[in-house]
XYZ file of C-alpha atoms in Angstrom:
749
model
C 19.302 122.786 89.188
C 16.002 120.436 89.583
C 15.926 119.225 92.328
C 15.434 115.869 91.564
C 19.243 116.077 90.614
C 20.343 117.051 94.068
C 20.783 113.672 96.337
C 18.997 113.552 99.546
C 20.222 113.978 103.153
C 19.202 110.243 103.477
C 21.146 108.932 100.217
C 23.795 110.363 101.184
C 24.427 109.253 104.852
C 23.851 106.050 102.907
C 27.100 106.757 100.529
C 28.710 107.460 103.398
C 28.027 104.851 105.442
C 28.955 102.439 102.074
C 32.297 103.925 101.806
C 33.033 103.511 105.626
C 33.559 99.464 105.391
C 35.485 100.475 102.554
C 38.138 102.549 104.430
C 38.510 100.427 107.266
C 39.010 97.667 104.906
C 42.151 99.154 103.310
C 43.402 99.927 106.616
C 43.002 96.915 107.995
C 44.450 94.899 104.731
C 47.526 97.792 104.922
C 48.469 96.679 108.976
C 47.842 93.209 107.717
C 50.723 93.472 105.252
C 53.240 95.303 107.875
C 52.484 93.133 110.355
C 53.219 90.242 107.926
C 56.035 92.317 106.480
C 57.137 92.416 110.277
C 56.810 89.034 110.798
C 58.987 87.572 107.388
C 62.038 90.104 108.630
C 61.953 88.531 112.299
C 62.211 84.738 110.596
C 64.539 86.102 108.019
C 66.696 87.917 110.491
C 66.515 84.807 113.356
C 67.213 82.553 110.078
C 70.411 84.668 109.031
C 71.059 85.069 113.069
C 71.865 81.038 113.096
C 73.355 80.633 109.753
C 75.870 83.112 111.043
C 76.016 81.472 114.323
C 76.340 78.247 113.707
C 79.890 79.134 111.952
C 80.958 80.788 115.137
C 84.224 79.582 116.725
C 84.572 78.035 119.879
C 85.861 79.484 122.443
C 87.231 77.494 125.919
C 87.548 78.500 129.303
C 91.772 79.025 128.495
C 90.260 82.003 126.269
C 88.273 83.299 128.460
C 91.115 83.650 131.563
C 94.198 83.664 129.341
C 95.783 87.397 128.518
C 95.119 88.644 124.470
C 98.637 88.180 123.460
C 99.706 90.273 120.237
C 102.631 88.612 118.893
C 104.546 90.248 116.289
C 106.653 88.476 114.031
C 109.764 89.556 111.587
C 110.114 88.275 108.086
C 111.618 85.163 108.797
C 108.401 83.897 110.924
C 110.435 84.935 114.554
C 108.978 86.499 117.511
C 110.471 89.749 117.743
C 108.110 91.252 119.936
C 104.877 90.688 122.430
C 102.150 92.762 123.496
C 100.402 91.493 126.636
C 102.945 88.752 128.213
C 103.896 91.180 130.314
C 103.733 89.830 134.813
C 100.048 89.983 134.975
C 98.682 88.589 138.140
C 96.091 86.849 137.829
C 92.983 87.610 141.093
C 91.018 84.472 142.036
C 87.719 85.803 143.433
C 88.491 85.329 146.775
C 90.731 87.989 146.137
C 88.231 90.559 143.777
C 86.118 92.956 146.658
C 82.275 92.855 146.438
C 82.334 96.339 145.805
C 85.187 96.397 142.671
C 82.555 94.067 141.090
C 79.513 96.346 142.475
C 81.503 99.520 140.440
C 82.214 97.054 137.247
C 78.516 96.267 137.239
C 77.190 99.194 137.514
C 79.181 101.089 135.239
C 79.447 98.439 132.313
C 76.247 96.988 132.552
C 73.788 97.214 135.288
C 70.927 94.217 133.936
C 74.222 91.877 134.476
C 72.605 89.872 137.174
C 68.748 89.518 135.079
C 70.032 88.976 131.125
C 71.511 85.389 129.751
C 74.197 87.032 127.953
C 72.126 89.360 125.637
C 69.847 92.099 126.847
C 67.221 93.180 124.683
C 66.536 96.278 126.609
C 70.266 97.231 126.866
C 69.681 97.106 123.164
C 66.410 98.615 122.777
C 67.710 101.815 125.407
C 71.212 102.243 123.248
C 69.620 102.885 119.723
C 67.130 105.232 121.752
C 69.714 107.075 122.832
C 71.473 107.006 119.891
C 68.538 108.262 117.655
C 67.688 110.830 119.932
C 71.032 112.286 121.019
C 70.707 111.699 124.297
C 74.092 111.142 125.032
C 77.677 112.209 124.091
C 78.301 109.449 121.711
C 77.491 106.446 120.118
C 76.023 103.969 122.823
C 76.910 100.255 122.347
C 74.240 97.557 123.544
C 76.954 94.334 124.040
C 76.456 93.253 127.773
C 79.339 92.496 129.487
C 79.304 88.985 128.433
C 79.556 90.043 124.501
C 82.891 92.292 126.038
C 84.375 89.325 127.160
C 83.568 87.100 123.960
C 85.356 89.588 121.986
C 88.408 90.573 124.061
C 88.516 86.699 124.047
C 87.667 85.798 120.897
C 87.332 88.509 118.176
C 88.811 91.816 117.211
C 88.335 95.181 117.838
C 88.436 96.683 114.538
C 85.555 98.577 113.116
C 85.926 96.727 109.486
C 84.788 93.471 111.693
C 81.841 94.949 113.492
C 79.394 93.437 111.059
C 75.914 91.544 111.748
C 77.499 88.475 111.223
C 80.497 89.473 113.695
C 77.647 90.487 116.112
C 75.550 87.614 115.713
C 78.451 85.395 116.631
C 79.483 87.349 119.806
C 75.702 87.319 120.838
C 75.702 83.393 120.217
C 79.021 82.921 122.017
C 77.803 85.137 125.032
C 74.603 83.077 125.323
C 76.605 79.946 125.320
C 79.404 81.339 128.148
C 76.566 82.207 130.002
C 75.228 78.724 129.968
C 78.333 76.857 131.208
C 79.421 79.452 133.420
C 78.192 81.413 136.685
C 77.667 84.849 136.853
C 80.727 85.191 139.485
C 83.261 83.620 137.386
C 82.127 86.126 133.908
C 82.744 89.077 136.425
C 86.338 87.333 137.173
C 87.754 86.751 133.751
C 86.738 90.002 132.620
C 88.047 91.654 135.614
C 91.663 89.666 134.928
C 91.690 90.124 130.831
C 91.071 93.287 130.610
C 93.551 95.745 129.416
C 94.583 98.907 131.628
C 97.187 101.023 129.963
C 100.584 101.561 130.143
C 101.273 97.839 129.617
C 99.364 96.156 132.287
C 96.377 93.960 131.619
C 93.953 93.087 134.750
C 92.617 95.038 137.651
C 95.026 93.260 140.275
C 98.361 94.121 138.438
C 96.645 97.525 137.386
C 96.054 98.192 141.139
C 99.451 97.138 142.201
C 101.130 99.435 139.555
C 99.343 102.597 139.952
C 99.115 102.521 143.626
C 101.206 99.501 144.962
C 98.334 97.600 146.404
C 96.571 94.687 146.610
C 92.886 95.297 145.250
C 91.553 94.667 149.111
C 93.356 97.197 149.861
C 92.143 100.379 147.351
C 89.596 102.545 148.049
C 86.484 103.182 147.003
C 87.728 106.404 144.777
C 90.591 104.174 143.191
C 88.618 101.024 142.631
C 86.083 103.403 140.642
C 88.932 104.730 138.788
C 90.218 101.071 137.731
C 86.221 100.011 137.010
C 85.739 102.948 134.625
C 89.318 102.203 132.621
C 88.963 99.731 130.180
C 86.553 101.772 128.295
C 89.846 103.945 126.874
C 93.232 102.900 129.270
C 94.795 106.028 127.931
C 92.067 109.082 128.122
C 91.781 107.781 132.039
C 94.748 107.317 132.664
C 95.495 108.811 136.372
C 99.301 109.292 135.441
C 98.750 111.491 132.853
C 99.469 115.255 132.411
C 95.942 116.339 132.952
C 94.086 114.282 135.118
C 90.714 115.867 133.971
C 88.940 113.295 132.143
C 90.160 110.046 134.538
C 88.363 112.503 137.376
C 85.650 112.632 135.600
C 85.225 108.733 134.630
C 85.804 107.903 138.207
C 82.620 110.164 139.194
C 80.544 108.274 136.556
C 81.431 105.259 138.396
C 80.636 106.782 141.788
C 77.159 108.278 140.187
C 76.191 104.799 138.758
C 77.200 103.724 141.898
C 74.460 104.890 143.545
C 72.237 104.914 141.096
C 72.067 100.598 141.320
C 72.098 101.467 145.304
C 75.172 99.724 146.034
C 76.846 102.739 147.951
C 75.032 105.685 149.448
C 75.215 109.668 147.567
C 76.642 110.581 150.591
C 79.680 107.508 150.055
C 79.817 108.791 146.629
C 80.332 112.472 147.559
C 82.921 111.444 149.875
C 85.177 109.493 147.725
C 84.710 111.774 144.713
C 86.377 114.656 147.078
C 89.598 112.339 146.581
C 92.237 113.659 144.393
C 92.296 111.340 141.533
C 96.510 111.107 141.945
C 96.247 110.608 145.961
C 98.060 106.934 146.789
C 99.647 106.792 143.180
C 102.805 104.628 143.675
C 105.917 106.589 141.757
C 107.477 102.890 141.626
C 104.532 100.747 140.702
C 104.610 98.484 143.209
C 105.469 94.851 142.245
C 105.097 95.239 138.513
C 108.746 94.954 137.679
C 108.529 93.875 134.418
C 105.323 96.217 133.233
C 106.587 96.953 130.583
C 105.341 96.871 126.818
C 106.663 93.256 125.776
C 109.490 94.759 123.692
C 112.331 93.183 125.219
C 114.979 94.668 122.793
C 115.734 98.161 121.765
C 116.915 97.302 118.678
C 113.311 97.501 117.195
C 111.437 99.659 119.513
C 111.105 102.200 116.465
C 110.016 99.537 114.012
C 107.402 98.245 116.488
C 106.101 101.401 117.529
C 105.406 101.865 113.658
C 103.535 98.771 113.301
C 101.131 99.489 116.257
C 100.878 102.942 114.638
C 99.738 101.265 111.628
C 97.874 98.281 113.225
C 95.522 101.539 115.440
C 95.252 103.490 111.842
C 93.473 99.647 111.039
C 91.255 99.957 113.420
C 92.613 97.249 115.763
C 93.562 97.591 119.170
C 96.633 95.955 119.461
C 96.391 95.579 123.226
C 93.100 93.411 123.516
C 92.744 91.936 120.046
C 95.272 89.008 120.374
C 96.890 89.397 117.006
C 99.338 87.568 114.942
C 101.066 90.289 112.858
C 103.714 89.427 110.351
C 106.297 92.141 109.425
C 109.010 92.929 106.314
C 111.912 93.465 109.414
C 114.735 91.750 108.921
C 115.892 91.203 112.739
C 119.529 90.257 111.402
C 119.587 93.620 109.316
C 118.365 95.173 112.285
C 120.673 94.109 115.290
C 123.662 94.597 112.785
C 122.553 98.480 112.275
C 121.986 98.779 116.053
C 125.148 97.819 116.876
C 126.756 100.172 114.015
C 125.308 103.088 115.172
C 125.341 102.957 118.935
C 129.480 101.000 119.048
C 130.648 100.293 115.498
C 130.770 103.870 113.941
C 131.987 107.150 115.700
C 129.851 109.966 116.615
C 130.751 113.067 117.821
C 128.682 112.335 121.313
C 126.252 110.388 122.646
C 123.986 113.500 121.761
C 124.595 113.609 118.316
C 121.691 110.844 117.026
C 120.887 109.377 114.075
C 117.791 108.054 112.386
C 117.635 104.997 109.412
C 115.340 104.088 107.357
C 115.999 100.471 104.801
C 113.656 99.635 101.936
C 113.112 96.865 99.177
C 113.304 98.793 95.588
C 111.809 95.869 94.266
C 108.043 96.360 96.297
C 108.323 98.607 99.682
C 108.783 96.589 102.289
C 110.504 98.215 105.343
C 113.679 96.326 106.019
C 115.041 97.953 108.668
C 114.571 101.277 110.577
C 116.663 103.023 113.690
C 115.079 105.769 115.546
C 118.335 106.990 117.570
C 120.867 105.673 119.266
C 121.674 106.011 123.423
C 118.169 105.996 123.432
C 117.992 104.783 127.175
C 114.891 102.360 128.910
C 112.480 104.703 126.622
C 110.201 102.147 125.114
C 108.678 103.822 121.962
C 110.318 106.803 122.037
C 110.980 109.910 119.439
C 111.643 107.970 115.785
C 113.774 109.925 113.997
C 113.577 107.573 110.954
C 110.012 109.343 109.875
C 110.607 112.748 111.096
C 110.352 115.342 108.820
C 111.570 118.658 110.486
C 114.748 118.530 109.007
C 116.474 119.650 106.211
C 117.716 116.907 103.486
C 119.935 118.936 102.281
C 121.206 118.412 98.887
C 119.928 114.485 98.387
C 116.881 116.857 97.237
C 118.366 117.691 93.901
C 117.951 114.160 92.158
C 114.301 114.222 93.150
C 113.333 117.971 92.620
C 116.116 119.230 90.112
C 117.544 116.551 87.735
C 115.446 113.968 87.889
C 112.532 116.212 86.427
C 114.901 117.725 83.890
C 115.601 114.308 82.246
C 112.076 113.175 82.968
C 110.159 116.409 81.336
C 113.267 117.652 79.325
C 114.865 115.118 78.116
C 118.398 116.239 78.865
C 121.491 114.730 78.240
C 124.047 113.943 81.163
C 126.556 116.113 79.806
C 123.903 119.250 79.102
C 125.559 122.437 80.228
C 124.435 124.152 83.675
C 125.985 127.434 84.234
C 127.663 127.243 88.015
C 127.306 131.866 87.564
C 126.613 134.450 90.199
C 122.848 133.429 90.725
C 120.173 135.657 92.524
C 116.963 134.855 93.466
C 114.534 136.669 91.969
C 112.759 139.483 93.312
C 115.275 139.606 96.209
C 119.213 140.865 96.537
C 119.608 137.809 98.040
C 122.565 135.811 96.169
C 123.016 132.111 96.089
C 126.624 130.737 96.813
C 128.291 127.487 97.424
C 130.178 126.236 100.624
C 133.728 128.126 98.726
C 132.039 131.057 97.962
C 132.804 130.536 94.600
C 131.647 130.222 91.080
C 132.671 127.349 88.372
C 131.049 128.145 84.773
C 129.822 125.907 82.818
C 129.796 122.429 83.180
C 127.783 119.333 82.374
C 124.823 118.185 84.593
C 126.482 115.218 85.694
C 129.492 117.365 87.201
C 126.832 119.713 88.637
C 125.334 116.849 90.546
C 128.449 114.915 91.962
C 130.155 117.775 92.915
C 126.785 118.871 94.334
C 127.159 122.599 93.107
C 123.813 124.782 94.381
C 123.700 127.136 91.792
C 123.333 124.819 88.922
C 120.553 122.787 90.371
C 118.596 126.031 91.303
C 119.012 127.398 87.847
C 117.721 123.647 86.391
C 114.807 123.468 88.134
C 114.012 127.196 87.185
C 114.041 125.451 83.534
C 112.021 122.521 84.705
C 109.163 124.711 86.625
C 107.612 124.312 90.117
C 104.758 122.994 88.662
C 106.648 119.862 87.174
C 109.352 119.970 89.501
C 106.162 119.281 92.363
C 104.324 116.640 89.940
C 107.783 114.441 90.031
C 107.807 114.666 94.075
C 104.654 113.605 94.463
C 104.860 110.354 92.373
C 107.797 109.871 94.663
C 105.320 110.226 97.759
C 106.593 113.639 98.773
C 104.295 116.099 99.600
C 103.897 119.677 101.487
C 101.087 121.694 102.269
C 102.743 124.702 101.379
C 103.914 125.522 97.276
C 107.542 124.621 97.504
C 109.927 127.013 95.869
C 113.233 127.328 94.002
C 115.238 127.455 97.666
C 113.298 123.385 97.940
C 115.759 122.455 94.825
C 118.310 122.342 97.685
C 116.227 121.569 100.940
C 113.107 119.541 101.552
C 111.528 118.862 104.493
C 111.715 115.153 104.573
C 112.134 112.103 106.569
C 114.969 109.325 106.283
C 112.151 106.949 105.412
C 110.562 109.060 102.434
C 114.305 109.395 100.699
C 114.897 105.597 100.940
C 111.458 104.904 99.437
C 111.763 107.663 96.625
C 115.639 107.027 95.970
C 113.886 103.332 96.015
C 112.479 104.147 92.188
C 115.529 105.106 90.687
C 116.804 101.166 92.062
C 114.085 99.480 90.230
C 113.820 101.441 87.121
C 111.473 104.213 87.843
C 108.662 102.406 89.767
C 107.419 103.528 93.133
C 106.781 101.645 96.252
C 104.719 103.124 98.996
C 106.979 101.662 102.113
C 104.917 99.236 104.785
C 105.675 97.280 107.591
C 102.734 94.905 107.680
C 102.850 92.032 105.169
C 99.554 89.796 106.997
C 97.361 90.182 110.196
C 95.473 87.481 111.398
C 93.064 87.667 114.280
C 92.141 85.601 117.322
C 89.253 84.123 115.070
C 91.503 82.766 112.327
C 90.484 85.273 109.515
C 94.194 86.562 108.292
C 94.489 89.770 105.521
C 97.466 90.007 103.594
C 98.890 92.854 102.618
C 100.850 93.446 99.228
C 102.765 95.914 97.160
C 100.926 98.947 96.317
C 103.510 100.508 93.556
C 103.073 103.213 90.547
C 105.331 104.095 87.952
C 106.516 107.633 88.803
C 109.024 108.439 85.806
C 110.400 106.482 82.791
C 112.876 103.470 82.665
C 115.295 106.149 81.292
C 115.215 109.021 83.930
C 115.930 106.128 86.207
C 118.947 104.835 84.884
C 120.284 108.282 84.170
C 119.957 109.759 87.404
C 121.356 105.962 88.819
C 124.738 106.179 86.535
C 125.663 109.976 87.347
C 124.989 109.075 91.021
C 127.592 106.370 90.801
C 129.869 108.954 90.952
C 129.250 110.375 94.322
C 130.843 106.598 95.220
C 133.633 106.065 92.432
C 135.016 109.697 91.677
C 138.214 109.789 93.635
C 138.468 113.824 93.492
C 134.770 114.998 93.281
C 132.526 112.135 94.778
C 131.027 113.351 98.218
C 131.180 109.535 99.037
C 133.557 108.303 98.583
C 134.477 107.047 101.915
C 131.625 104.822 101.079
C 132.694 102.674 98.361
C 132.655 99.021 98.268
C 134.760 96.333 95.992
C 131.850 94.831 93.751
C 129.194 96.078 95.392
C 127.199 98.500 92.533
C 125.411 101.364 94.361
C 124.644 105.081 93.719
C 123.903 107.530 96.398
C 124.355 111.277 97.096
C 125.127 112.658 100.504
C 123.735 116.490 101.950
C 124.478 118.680 104.898
C 122.966 122.221 106.253
C 124.672 124.692 107.530
C 123.254 127.392 110.479
C 121.695 130.573 109.410
C 123.995 133.294 108.532
C 124.598 134.931 111.304
C 124.190 132.473 113.738
C 126.516 131.790 116.564
C 127.105 128.019 115.781
C 129.796 126.624 113.479
C 129.971 123.503 111.530
C 126.513 121.628 109.997
C 123.497 121.162 111.485
C 122.465 118.009 109.439
C 124.209 115.544 107.927
C 122.695 112.817 105.298
C 123.555 109.681 103.442
C 120.875 108.268 100.554
C 122.252 105.403 98.482
C 120.530 102.214 96.984
C 121.827 98.989 95.243
C 119.457 96.696 92.809
C 118.510 95.422 96.593
C 118.084 97.844 99.088
C 117.857 101.361 99.806
C 119.158 103.424 102.561
C 118.752 106.752 103.694
C 120.961 107.988 107.080
C 120.496 111.558 109.151
C 122.891 112.869 111.624
C 122.634 115.537 114.017
C 121.468 117.336 117.198
C 117.572 116.784 118.220
C 118.301 121.152 119.177
C 121.048 121.678 117.255
C 120.558 125.502 117.964
C 121.344 124.939 121.655
C 124.354 122.336 120.412
C 127.742 122.786 118.690
C 127.341 122.179 114.994
C 128.926 118.997 113.644
C 132.367 119.663 112.458
C 133.776 118.561 109.132
C 134.821 114.888 110.682
C 131.524 114.036 111.773
C 129.770 114.907 109.305
C 131.199 111.504 107.670
C 129.334 109.949 110.529
C 126.079 109.304 108.129
C 128.505 108.353 105.487
C 130.243 105.570 107.163
C 127.267 104.400 108.863
C 125.884 103.780 105.952
C 128.956 102.145 104.476
C 128.904 99.452 107.235
C 124.785 98.811 106.900
C 125.570 98.226 102.832
C 128.270 96.157 103.395
C 126.659 94.589 105.320
C 122.955 93.849 103.172
C 124.822 93.295 99.593
C 127.182 90.752 101.512
C 123.597 89.082 102.278
C 122.066 89.226 99.269
C 124.325 90.934 96.391
C 123.016 93.104 93.690
C 124.068 92.825 90.099
C 124.604 96.216 87.614
C 121.886 98.112 86.478
C 121.592 97.279 82.905
C 121.047 100.359 80.180
C 117.304 100.572 79.705
C 116.615 100.384 75.403
C 115.264 104.181 75.609
C 118.961 105.242 76.717
C 121.948 105.296 74.343
C 125.715 105.668 75.576
C 127.439 108.765 73.770
C 130.936 109.927 73.582
C 131.147 113.719 74.682
C 134.928 115.246 74.425
C 136.119 111.633 74.639
C 133.690 110.720 77.502
C 130.456 108.591 77.908
C 127.687 110.288 78.745
C 124.579 109.004 78.628
C 121.524 110.483 76.362
C 117.665 109.545 75.498
C 117.357 107.798 72.199
C 115.459 109.879 69.400
C 116.441 113.225 71.630
C 117.291 116.118 69.782
C 120.935 115.168 71.528
C 121.186 111.844 70.176
C 121.369 113.022 67.040
C 124.461 114.919 67.346
C 127.508 112.766 68.959
C 128.525 109.138 68.150
C 128.123 106.054 70.243
C 129.976 105.134 73.078
C 132.943 102.355 71.866
C 133.295 100.763 75.515
C 129.894 98.092 75.629
C 130.592 98.283 79.551
C 127.792 100.411 81.560
C 129.903 99.471 85.187
C 133.225 102.283 83.353
C 134.695 103.763 86.687
C 132.508 107.129 86.590
C 135.459 109.244 87.998
C 136.451 108.319 84.690
C 133.800 111.076 83.541
C 135.097 113.648 84.743
C 138.481 116.085 84.294
C 141.303 115.810 86.361
C 141.590 119.670 87.122
C 141.455 119.757 90.548
C 138.309 120.591 93.075
C 137.894 121.445 96.724
C 137.137 117.336 98.444
C 133.670 118.997 100.036
C 131.285 119.361 97.816
C 128.271 121.826 97.867
C 126.015 119.554 98.832
C 124.292 121.605 101.628
C 121.199 124.190 101.713
C 121.880 126.941 105.032
C 118.961 128.538 106.461
C 118.730 132.084 105.659
C 116.305 133.914 108.258
C 115.130 134.235 111.523
C 111.794 132.060 110.673
C 114.296 129.457 109.477
C 115.791 129.572 112.996
C 113.265 128.968 114.180
C 112.452 126.361 112.330
C 115.563 124.317 112.988
C 115.273 125.292 116.557
C 111.825 123.240 116.841
C 112.827 120.276 119.387
C 113.082 117.408 117.703
C 112.129 115.102 120.650
C 108.363 116.407 120.441
C 106.420 113.782 120.186
C 105.975 111.904 117.228
C 102.104 112.541 116.390
C 103.200 116.104 116.253
C 105.359 115.681 113.872
C 103.350 116.238 110.721
C 102.995 120.207 112.334
C 106.396 120.285 112.754
C 107.751 119.730 109.320
C 104.816 122.250 107.796
C 106.276 124.740 109.959
C 109.804 124.381 109.136
C 108.887 123.420 105.377
C 107.209 126.758 105.486
C 109.603 128.892 106.759
C 112.485 127.230 104.653
C 110.971 127.640 101.619
C 109.173 131.063 101.853
C 112.810 133.032 102.472
C 115.232 133.410 100.217
C 118.575 132.955 101.549
C 120.820 135.844 102.791
C 124.368 136.909 101.547
C 127.207 134.815 101.446
C 124.717 131.410 102.159
C 127.513 128.846 102.454
C 125.691 126.008 101.293
C 128.575 123.274 102.039
C 127.054 120.320 101.658
C 128.644 117.099 100.943
């Protein structure tokens, strides 16, 4: 290469020198752009903050000092329950020990006396801990003043954790700090926080847990109270497991050491005390420390309302909500009185679960979780438990409904009541009378509730299509269904009521719901509307309803003739279940009555919580479910009388063997018979059957059939409602995966 083509050393240095300013200038421009962007974002954020702050609600001293009362209303805007209005002793500043204030500040807001409502250092620290995982959970940047504002004005629902809400919260916190001293703010907080077990404020908590005034508490006890508001249930010293309460108390003590309010030796001494030391079983002078539910008649309903609120992210104990429900309080009172005073039961231990829904929209009208429940608040709600067999109330849902829907069977379709052996086994299915009645119509088989025709129908339908039909009615289980489920589903009275409501309204399933609206403290209201979907054709719903009228009206074959009401157009199904084969108990384990008009759908379960420890329900008291249903339906229809159902254009009445039957128009069966002469669709269903004698007690029950089934039925119905789904799955699994034994006496009404 020619030397003239190579750059000299000096020329290379000059080239490097020329490039350095260019690179430096580029970096400088980038930094300026970034800085400018940050400034713009800051200005935009500030503008947005003040825009949101301008629409913040006002906050008064009364709101800061007052209780956060959640009020629950019935469908007529009448108050049925208040949470937070029970006895609360407001502690004056002179009554609050300095040590307690130090404990609260140490654990909730160490820089409380240094910030002005919002603490940027706390926000950055919380963000850093969250980003780098220095804490076991997400840390919040809210100051104690912001927490007070949230408790006083806003809800704690996750859906409300928006930038707008945080901006308003911060703005109000700054204003609170301008108008009130730190000591006043701390007093407001100590008197407002929820302390578990229906107790608000730390003065009341001192009485409830220790039977003492605040100034009589030990350091250990004050530390526990200071730490409880973060999670009152979790840190409850009355809980069976006090591990978490102990840990929280020790966290507070250590925080006080870090803040130099106490010495390490003082903390160690307090931490050595048992968390249960000094607890007062009589709860001091807080005799009115209940949850605010003053009438046991609405206990089960309110319990479910609270569960729904919590599932939606609200805290009903601190959010000060106005909750409007779909409860008909008058109907609820009538139901409670009927179950506890009017209708005869075998014993006070014999229980019931009742659910009433509106077929037009799925609104839950009334609910009873049990009878003679004492003073238990929010106890076991048997209306939503799914660990008991539904017996033959399953037949319209899993067998005959799908047969009409998918196979277009007419009501006169012949079904066989002959010896049946479960496929792959040697297990014979029988009815309570150990007899077979040969060939009969689908209508006769359903009204008489014969088991074998029901299972043969399910075979023809197929488990897949039956499962799809049930799913459309809001019914499902983890384990695959089997033929056994055709005469026994593990579903709750609420599920039965909602499913039968779809027959009542012409085929639309509405998911049952309790709450119509929720209004938060800042005035925002969320409305809740019906959620319906078509579950079956109008033809299916009408034909099932027409057949189920016979359960009330067939004087010789109907199993619920005791519930027949003059002038009331109703349809329904009974169900009972027997003890497993070989059991020493006699009688029935469960007795059901499910029925409906166009305006109400009612499902009633009766039985014992521990059936394997009790004698069975005698024949006389299997009718308690029927009589309770009758009493309630008579009242409801008297308040809102329902007209008869009108036959849809897709169905026609035909004469078969001289009797009125129904058939889907244009189906293969429709052309074989002449139209029925009588246009009156309200013909007495009893005229549809032969006058041959039959046992008054029909075969509605599905008996449990194996040791595993025995175990499922002996499961305690008194378990907490949160464990019910597990119990349900276990019961359903054991009942549906094992075929019945010989001599399965399925005597179900």
